[in-house]
CSV table of C-alpha atoms in Angstrom, one decimal:
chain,number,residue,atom,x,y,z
A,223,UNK,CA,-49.4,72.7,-20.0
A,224,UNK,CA,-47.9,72.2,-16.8
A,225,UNK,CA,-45.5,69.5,-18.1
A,226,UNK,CA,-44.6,71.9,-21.3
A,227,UNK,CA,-43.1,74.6,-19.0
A,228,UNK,CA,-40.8,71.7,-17.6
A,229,UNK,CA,-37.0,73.3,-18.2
A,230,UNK,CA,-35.9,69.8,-18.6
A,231,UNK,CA,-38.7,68.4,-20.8
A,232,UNK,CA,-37.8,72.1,-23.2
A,233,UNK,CA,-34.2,71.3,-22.8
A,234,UNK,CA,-34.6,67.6,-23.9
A,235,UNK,CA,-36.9,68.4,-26.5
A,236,UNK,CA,-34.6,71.1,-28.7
A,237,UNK,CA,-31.4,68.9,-27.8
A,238,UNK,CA,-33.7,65.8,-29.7
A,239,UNK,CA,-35.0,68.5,-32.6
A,240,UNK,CA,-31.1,69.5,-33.2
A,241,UNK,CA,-30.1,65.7,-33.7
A,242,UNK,CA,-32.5,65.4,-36.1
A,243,UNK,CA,-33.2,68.5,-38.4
A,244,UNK,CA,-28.9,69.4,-37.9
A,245,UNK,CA,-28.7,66.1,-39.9
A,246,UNK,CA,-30.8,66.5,-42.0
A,247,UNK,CA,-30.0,70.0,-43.6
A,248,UNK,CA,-26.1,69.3,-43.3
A,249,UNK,CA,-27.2,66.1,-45.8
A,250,UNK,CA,-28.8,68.5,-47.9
A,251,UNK,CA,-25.9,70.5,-48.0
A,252,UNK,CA,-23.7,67.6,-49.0
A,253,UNK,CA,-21.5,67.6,-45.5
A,254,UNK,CA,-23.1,63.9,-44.1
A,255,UNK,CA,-19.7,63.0,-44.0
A,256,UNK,CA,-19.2,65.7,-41.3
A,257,UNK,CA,-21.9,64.3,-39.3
A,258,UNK,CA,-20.9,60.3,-39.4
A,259,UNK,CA,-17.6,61.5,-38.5
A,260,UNK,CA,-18.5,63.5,-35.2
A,261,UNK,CA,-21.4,60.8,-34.7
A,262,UNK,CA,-18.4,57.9,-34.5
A,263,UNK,CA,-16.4,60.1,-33.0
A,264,UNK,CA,-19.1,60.9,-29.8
A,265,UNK,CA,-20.4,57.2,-29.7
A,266,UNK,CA,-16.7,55.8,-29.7
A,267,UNK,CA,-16.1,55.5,-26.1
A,268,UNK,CA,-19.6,54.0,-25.9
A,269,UNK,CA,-18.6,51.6,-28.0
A,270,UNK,CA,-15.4,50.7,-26.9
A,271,UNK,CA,-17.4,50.0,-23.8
A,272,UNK,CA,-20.1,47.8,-24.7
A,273,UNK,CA,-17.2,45.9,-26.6
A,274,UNK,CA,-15.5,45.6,-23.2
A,275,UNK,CA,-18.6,44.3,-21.4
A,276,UNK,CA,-19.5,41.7,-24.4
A,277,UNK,CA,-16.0,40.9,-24.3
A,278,UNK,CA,-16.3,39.8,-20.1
A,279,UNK,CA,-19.5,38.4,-20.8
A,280,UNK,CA,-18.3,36.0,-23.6
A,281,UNK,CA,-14.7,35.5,-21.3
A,282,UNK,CA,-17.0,34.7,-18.5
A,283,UNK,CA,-19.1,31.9,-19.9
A,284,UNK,CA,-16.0,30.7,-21.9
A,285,UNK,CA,-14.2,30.2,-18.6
A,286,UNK,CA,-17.2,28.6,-17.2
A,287,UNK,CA,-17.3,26.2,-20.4
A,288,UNK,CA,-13.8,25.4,-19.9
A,289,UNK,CA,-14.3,24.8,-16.3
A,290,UNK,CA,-17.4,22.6,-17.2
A,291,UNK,CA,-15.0,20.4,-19.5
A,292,UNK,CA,-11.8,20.3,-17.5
A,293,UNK,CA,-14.0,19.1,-14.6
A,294,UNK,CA,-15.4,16.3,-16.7
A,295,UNK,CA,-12.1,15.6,-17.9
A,296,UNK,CA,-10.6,15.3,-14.9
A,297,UNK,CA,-13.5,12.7,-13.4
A,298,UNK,CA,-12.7,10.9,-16.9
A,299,UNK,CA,-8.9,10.5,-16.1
A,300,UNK,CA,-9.4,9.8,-12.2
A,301,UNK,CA,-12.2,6.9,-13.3
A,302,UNK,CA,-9.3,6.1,-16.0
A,303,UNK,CA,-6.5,6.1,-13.1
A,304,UNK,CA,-8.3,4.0,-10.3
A,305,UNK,CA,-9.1,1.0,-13.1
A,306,UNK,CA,-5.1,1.1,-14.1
A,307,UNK,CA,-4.6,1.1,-10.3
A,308,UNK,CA,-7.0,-2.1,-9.7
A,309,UNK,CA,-5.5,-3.6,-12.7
A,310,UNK,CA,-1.8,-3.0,-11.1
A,311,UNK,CA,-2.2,-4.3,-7.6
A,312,UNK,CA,-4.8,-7.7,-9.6
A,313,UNK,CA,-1.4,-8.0,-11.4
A,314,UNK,CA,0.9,-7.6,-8.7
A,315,UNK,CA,-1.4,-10.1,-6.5
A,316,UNK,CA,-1.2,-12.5,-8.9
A,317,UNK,CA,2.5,-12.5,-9.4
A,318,UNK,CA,2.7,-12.6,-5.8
A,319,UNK,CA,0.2,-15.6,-5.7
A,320,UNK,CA,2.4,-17.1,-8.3
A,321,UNK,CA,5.8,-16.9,-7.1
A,322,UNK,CA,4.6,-18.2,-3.6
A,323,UNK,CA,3.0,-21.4,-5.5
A,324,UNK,CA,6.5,-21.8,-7.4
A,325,UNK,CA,7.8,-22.1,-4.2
A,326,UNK,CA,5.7,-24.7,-3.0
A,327,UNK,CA,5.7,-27.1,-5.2
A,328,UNK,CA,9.6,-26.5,-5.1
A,329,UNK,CA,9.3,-27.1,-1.6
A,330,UNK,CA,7.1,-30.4,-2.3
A,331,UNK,CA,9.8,-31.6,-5.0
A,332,UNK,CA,12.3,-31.7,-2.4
A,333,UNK,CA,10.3,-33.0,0.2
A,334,UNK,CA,8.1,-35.2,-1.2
A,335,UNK,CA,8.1,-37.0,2.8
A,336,UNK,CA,6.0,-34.3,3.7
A,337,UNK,CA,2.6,-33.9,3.5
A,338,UNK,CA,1.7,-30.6,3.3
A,339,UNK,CA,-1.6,-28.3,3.4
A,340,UNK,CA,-1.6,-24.4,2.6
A,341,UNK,CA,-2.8,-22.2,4.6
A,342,UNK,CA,-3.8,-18.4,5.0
A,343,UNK,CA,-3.2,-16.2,8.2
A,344,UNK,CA,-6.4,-14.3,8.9
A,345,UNK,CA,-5.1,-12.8,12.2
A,346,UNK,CA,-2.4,-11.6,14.0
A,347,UNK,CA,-1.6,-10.9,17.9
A,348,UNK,CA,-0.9,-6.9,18.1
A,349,UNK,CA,2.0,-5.9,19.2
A,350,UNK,CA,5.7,-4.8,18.0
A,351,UNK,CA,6.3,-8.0,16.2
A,352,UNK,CA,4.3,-10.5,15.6
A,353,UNK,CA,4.1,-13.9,17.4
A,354,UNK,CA,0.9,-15.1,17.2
A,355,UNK,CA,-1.2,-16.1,14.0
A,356,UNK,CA,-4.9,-17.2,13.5
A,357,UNK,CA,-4.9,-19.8,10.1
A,358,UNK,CA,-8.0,-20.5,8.5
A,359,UNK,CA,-7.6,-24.1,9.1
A,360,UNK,CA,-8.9,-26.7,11.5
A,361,UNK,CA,-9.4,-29.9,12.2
A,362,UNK,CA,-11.5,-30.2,9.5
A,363,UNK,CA,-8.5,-30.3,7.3
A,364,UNK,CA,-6.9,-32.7,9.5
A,365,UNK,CA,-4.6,-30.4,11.6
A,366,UNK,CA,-3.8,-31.3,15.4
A,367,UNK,CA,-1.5,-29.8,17.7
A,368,UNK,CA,1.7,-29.5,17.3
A,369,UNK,CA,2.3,-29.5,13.6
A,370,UNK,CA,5.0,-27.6,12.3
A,371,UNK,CA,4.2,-24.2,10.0
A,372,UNK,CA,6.7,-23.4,7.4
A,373,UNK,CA,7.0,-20.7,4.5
A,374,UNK,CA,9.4,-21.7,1.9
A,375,UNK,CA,12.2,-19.2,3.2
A,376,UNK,CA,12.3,-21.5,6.5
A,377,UNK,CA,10.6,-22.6,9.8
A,378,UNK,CA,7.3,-20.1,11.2
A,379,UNK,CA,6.9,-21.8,14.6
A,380,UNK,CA,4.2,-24.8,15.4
A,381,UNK,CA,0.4,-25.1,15.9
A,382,UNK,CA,-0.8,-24.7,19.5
A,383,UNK,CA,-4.5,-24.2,19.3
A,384,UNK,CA,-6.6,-25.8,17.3
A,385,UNK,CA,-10.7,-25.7,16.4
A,386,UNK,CA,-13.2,-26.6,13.6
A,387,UNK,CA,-11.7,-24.4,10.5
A,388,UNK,CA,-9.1,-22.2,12.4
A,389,UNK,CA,-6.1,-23.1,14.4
A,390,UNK,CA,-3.3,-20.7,16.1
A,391,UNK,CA,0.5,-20.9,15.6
A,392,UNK,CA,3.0,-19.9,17.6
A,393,UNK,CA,6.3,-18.6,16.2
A,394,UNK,CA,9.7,-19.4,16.9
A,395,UNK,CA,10.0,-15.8,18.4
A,396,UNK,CA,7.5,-16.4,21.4
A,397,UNK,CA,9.7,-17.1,24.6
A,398,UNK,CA,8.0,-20.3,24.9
A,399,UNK,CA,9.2,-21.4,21.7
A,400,UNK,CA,12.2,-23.6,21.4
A,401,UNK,CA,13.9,-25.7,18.4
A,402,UNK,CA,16.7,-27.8,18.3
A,403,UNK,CA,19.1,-26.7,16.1
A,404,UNK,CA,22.4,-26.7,14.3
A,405,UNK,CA,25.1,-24.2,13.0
A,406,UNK,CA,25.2,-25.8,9.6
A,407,UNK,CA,28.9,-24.5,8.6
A,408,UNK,CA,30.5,-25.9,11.7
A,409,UNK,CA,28.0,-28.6,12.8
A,410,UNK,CA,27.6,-27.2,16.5
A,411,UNK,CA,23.9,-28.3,18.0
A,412,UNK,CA,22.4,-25.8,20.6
A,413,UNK,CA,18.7,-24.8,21.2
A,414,UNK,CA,17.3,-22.0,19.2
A,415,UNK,CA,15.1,-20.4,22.0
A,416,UNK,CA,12.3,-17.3,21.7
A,417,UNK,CA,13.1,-14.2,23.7
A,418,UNK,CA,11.1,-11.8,25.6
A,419,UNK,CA,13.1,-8.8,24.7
A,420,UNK,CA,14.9,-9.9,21.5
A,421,UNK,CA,11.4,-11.1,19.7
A,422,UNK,CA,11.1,-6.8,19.2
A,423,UNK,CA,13.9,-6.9,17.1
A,424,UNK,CA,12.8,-10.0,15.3
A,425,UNK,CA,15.7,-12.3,16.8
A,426,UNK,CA,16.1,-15.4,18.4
A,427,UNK,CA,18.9,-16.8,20.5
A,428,UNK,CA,20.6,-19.5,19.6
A,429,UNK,CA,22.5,-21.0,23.1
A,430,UNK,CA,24.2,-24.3,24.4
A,431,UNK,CA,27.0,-23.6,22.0
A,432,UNK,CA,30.6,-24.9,23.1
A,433,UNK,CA,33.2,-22.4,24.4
A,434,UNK,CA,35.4,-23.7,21.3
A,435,UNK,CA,32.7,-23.4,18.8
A,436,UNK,CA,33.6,-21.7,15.9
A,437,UNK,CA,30.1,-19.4,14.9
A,438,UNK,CA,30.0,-16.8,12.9
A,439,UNK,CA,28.1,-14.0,11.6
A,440,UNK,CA,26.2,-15.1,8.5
A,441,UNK,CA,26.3,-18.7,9.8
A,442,UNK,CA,23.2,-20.6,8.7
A,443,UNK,CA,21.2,-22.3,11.1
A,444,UNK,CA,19.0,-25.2,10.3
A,445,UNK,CA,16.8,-28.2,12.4
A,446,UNK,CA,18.8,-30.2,14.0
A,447,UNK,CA,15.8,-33.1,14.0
A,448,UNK,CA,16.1,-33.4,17.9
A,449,UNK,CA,12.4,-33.2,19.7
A,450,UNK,CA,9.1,-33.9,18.5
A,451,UNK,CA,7.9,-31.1,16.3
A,452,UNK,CA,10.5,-30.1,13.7
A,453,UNK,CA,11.8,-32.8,10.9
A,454,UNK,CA,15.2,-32.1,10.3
A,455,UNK,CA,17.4,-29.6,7.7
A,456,UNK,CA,14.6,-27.1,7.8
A,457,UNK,CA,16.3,-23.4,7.6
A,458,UNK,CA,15.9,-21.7,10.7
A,459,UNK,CA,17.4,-18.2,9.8
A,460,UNK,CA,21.3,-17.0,9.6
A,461,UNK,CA,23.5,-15.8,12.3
A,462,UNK,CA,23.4,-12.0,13.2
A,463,UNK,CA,25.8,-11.3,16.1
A,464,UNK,CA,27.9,-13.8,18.7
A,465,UNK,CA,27.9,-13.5,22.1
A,466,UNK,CA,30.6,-15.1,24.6
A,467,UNK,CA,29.6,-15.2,28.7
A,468,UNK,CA,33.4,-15.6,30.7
A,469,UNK,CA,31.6,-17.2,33.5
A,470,UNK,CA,29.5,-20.1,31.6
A,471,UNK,CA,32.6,-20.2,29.1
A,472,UNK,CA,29.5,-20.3,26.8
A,473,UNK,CA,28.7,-18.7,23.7
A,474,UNK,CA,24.9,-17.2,22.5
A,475,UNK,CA,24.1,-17.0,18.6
A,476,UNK,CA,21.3,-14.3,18.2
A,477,UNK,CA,19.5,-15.3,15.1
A,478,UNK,CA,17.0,-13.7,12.3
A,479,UNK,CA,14.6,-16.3,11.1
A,480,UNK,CA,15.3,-16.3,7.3
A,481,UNK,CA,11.0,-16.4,7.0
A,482,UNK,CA,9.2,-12.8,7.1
A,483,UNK,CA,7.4,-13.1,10.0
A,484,UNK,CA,6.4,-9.7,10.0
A,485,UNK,CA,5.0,-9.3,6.2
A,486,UNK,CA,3.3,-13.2,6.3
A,487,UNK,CA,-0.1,-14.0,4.0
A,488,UNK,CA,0.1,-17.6,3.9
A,489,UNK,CA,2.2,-20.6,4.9
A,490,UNK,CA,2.5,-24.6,4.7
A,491,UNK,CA,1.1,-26.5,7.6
A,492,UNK,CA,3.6,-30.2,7.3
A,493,UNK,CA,1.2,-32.4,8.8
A,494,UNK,CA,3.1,-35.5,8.9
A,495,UNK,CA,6.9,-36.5,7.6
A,496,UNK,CA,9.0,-39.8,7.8
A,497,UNK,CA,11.8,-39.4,10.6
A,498,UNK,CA,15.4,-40.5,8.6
A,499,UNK,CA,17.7,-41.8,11.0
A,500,UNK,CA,21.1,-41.6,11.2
């Protein structure tokens, strides 16, 4: 009874009676039209909102869909991208790999004195530039001390360390380093001798040259044949700049060794060659 004096409940209850016998009698009396109409009319905006929510609810989980296959995607063309990548650099290294064997048995045409073993560097002495490398040859292959190291391009320097499978070579841009050489153009002999400062900027210096001597910039230099290590007409490198001192009435080649020193993988070790005379 309590619950039936409720203003609410009474309220409620004759709003719920109207929507349903106001209906009704309006159908009787042939005006349902009426009704649908004010019916869509008062529900419209109700409408128009649940379309609105289903609409973010079906954008939402499209966008995660989407997300869902552009992710996949993307690990699809990354996986795609890293085998094209492998397959570049396997191409490049075997081109590389190619050329560089081209070159030696081009090298082992022309020389066919020499006999040569290949080697790889598997270290390097830090620093600026480099002027010491570990080979991953030894006496095991027959190396000794001494032995010159070539590339194809020209002269690396000589072996000066040597142990079971590994041996260490020092290049012609170590201060202790020294070659006898000569300014093929004009036929002027000096010493091609490693520098402390210079071996930063990847030169040598080429000195013992005559006052008269006529050098100049873009001058090859190759072995001159003179000492114990180097056979002769090996390329050395090509003249950079020319130097004259007034007071030793002497002039100083500085020269770039025509072999990338800086960018080496793998060189010829000449382990023994006939001496021509002349």
């Amino acid at each position: 009874m309590k619950f039936l004096k409720n203003k609410f409940f009474i309220i409620m209850l004759c709003v719920a009676l109207a929507l349903v016998i106001v209906p009704s009698v309006l159908s009787i009396m042939g005006l349902g039209g009426y009704v649908d109409n004010a019916v869509m009319t008062l529900t419209s905006p109700l409408r128009s909102a649940v379309t609105l929510v289903t609409d973010a609810v079906e954008g939402f989980t499209s966008y995660f869909t989407d997300y869902d296959r552009l992710k996949a995607e993307n690990e699809e063309l990354k996986e795609q991208l890293a085998e094209l990548e492998e397959k570049y650099y396997s191409i490049e290294e075997i081109e590389e790999l190619n050329d560089w064997l081209m070159d030696y048995l081009e090298l082992a045409r022309e020389h066919t004195d020499y006999d040569l073993t290949v080697a790889n560097i598997v270290g390097r002495e830090t620093g600026n530039y480099m002027t010491v490398f570990t080979l991953d040859v030894g006496t095991e292959n027959g190396i000794t001390e001494d032995m010159p190291v070539i590339t194809s391009d020209g002269i690396v320097g000589y072996i000066t360390e040597v142990g079971t499978n590994w041996c260490k070579v020092l290049t012609i841009l170590e201060s202790s380093s020294s070659v006898g050489a000569c300014v093929e153009a004009t036929g002027d002999l000096g010493l091609l001798e490693g520098d402390f400062e210079m071996r930063t900027e990847g030169l040598c210096k080429l000195t013992y040259l005559s006052a008269d001597s006529a050098v100049a910039v873009g001058d090859r230099v190759i072995s001159s044949g003179l000492g114990s290590i180097y056979p002769r007409g090996l390329v050395i490198g090509y003249v950079e700049s020319v130097e004259y001192d007034e007071y030793s009435r002497t002039i100083t080649a500085y020269v770039r060794p025509s072999a990338d020193l800086e960018n080496l993988t793998r060189v010829m070790v000449i382990k023994s060659y006939e001496t021509v005379a002349e």
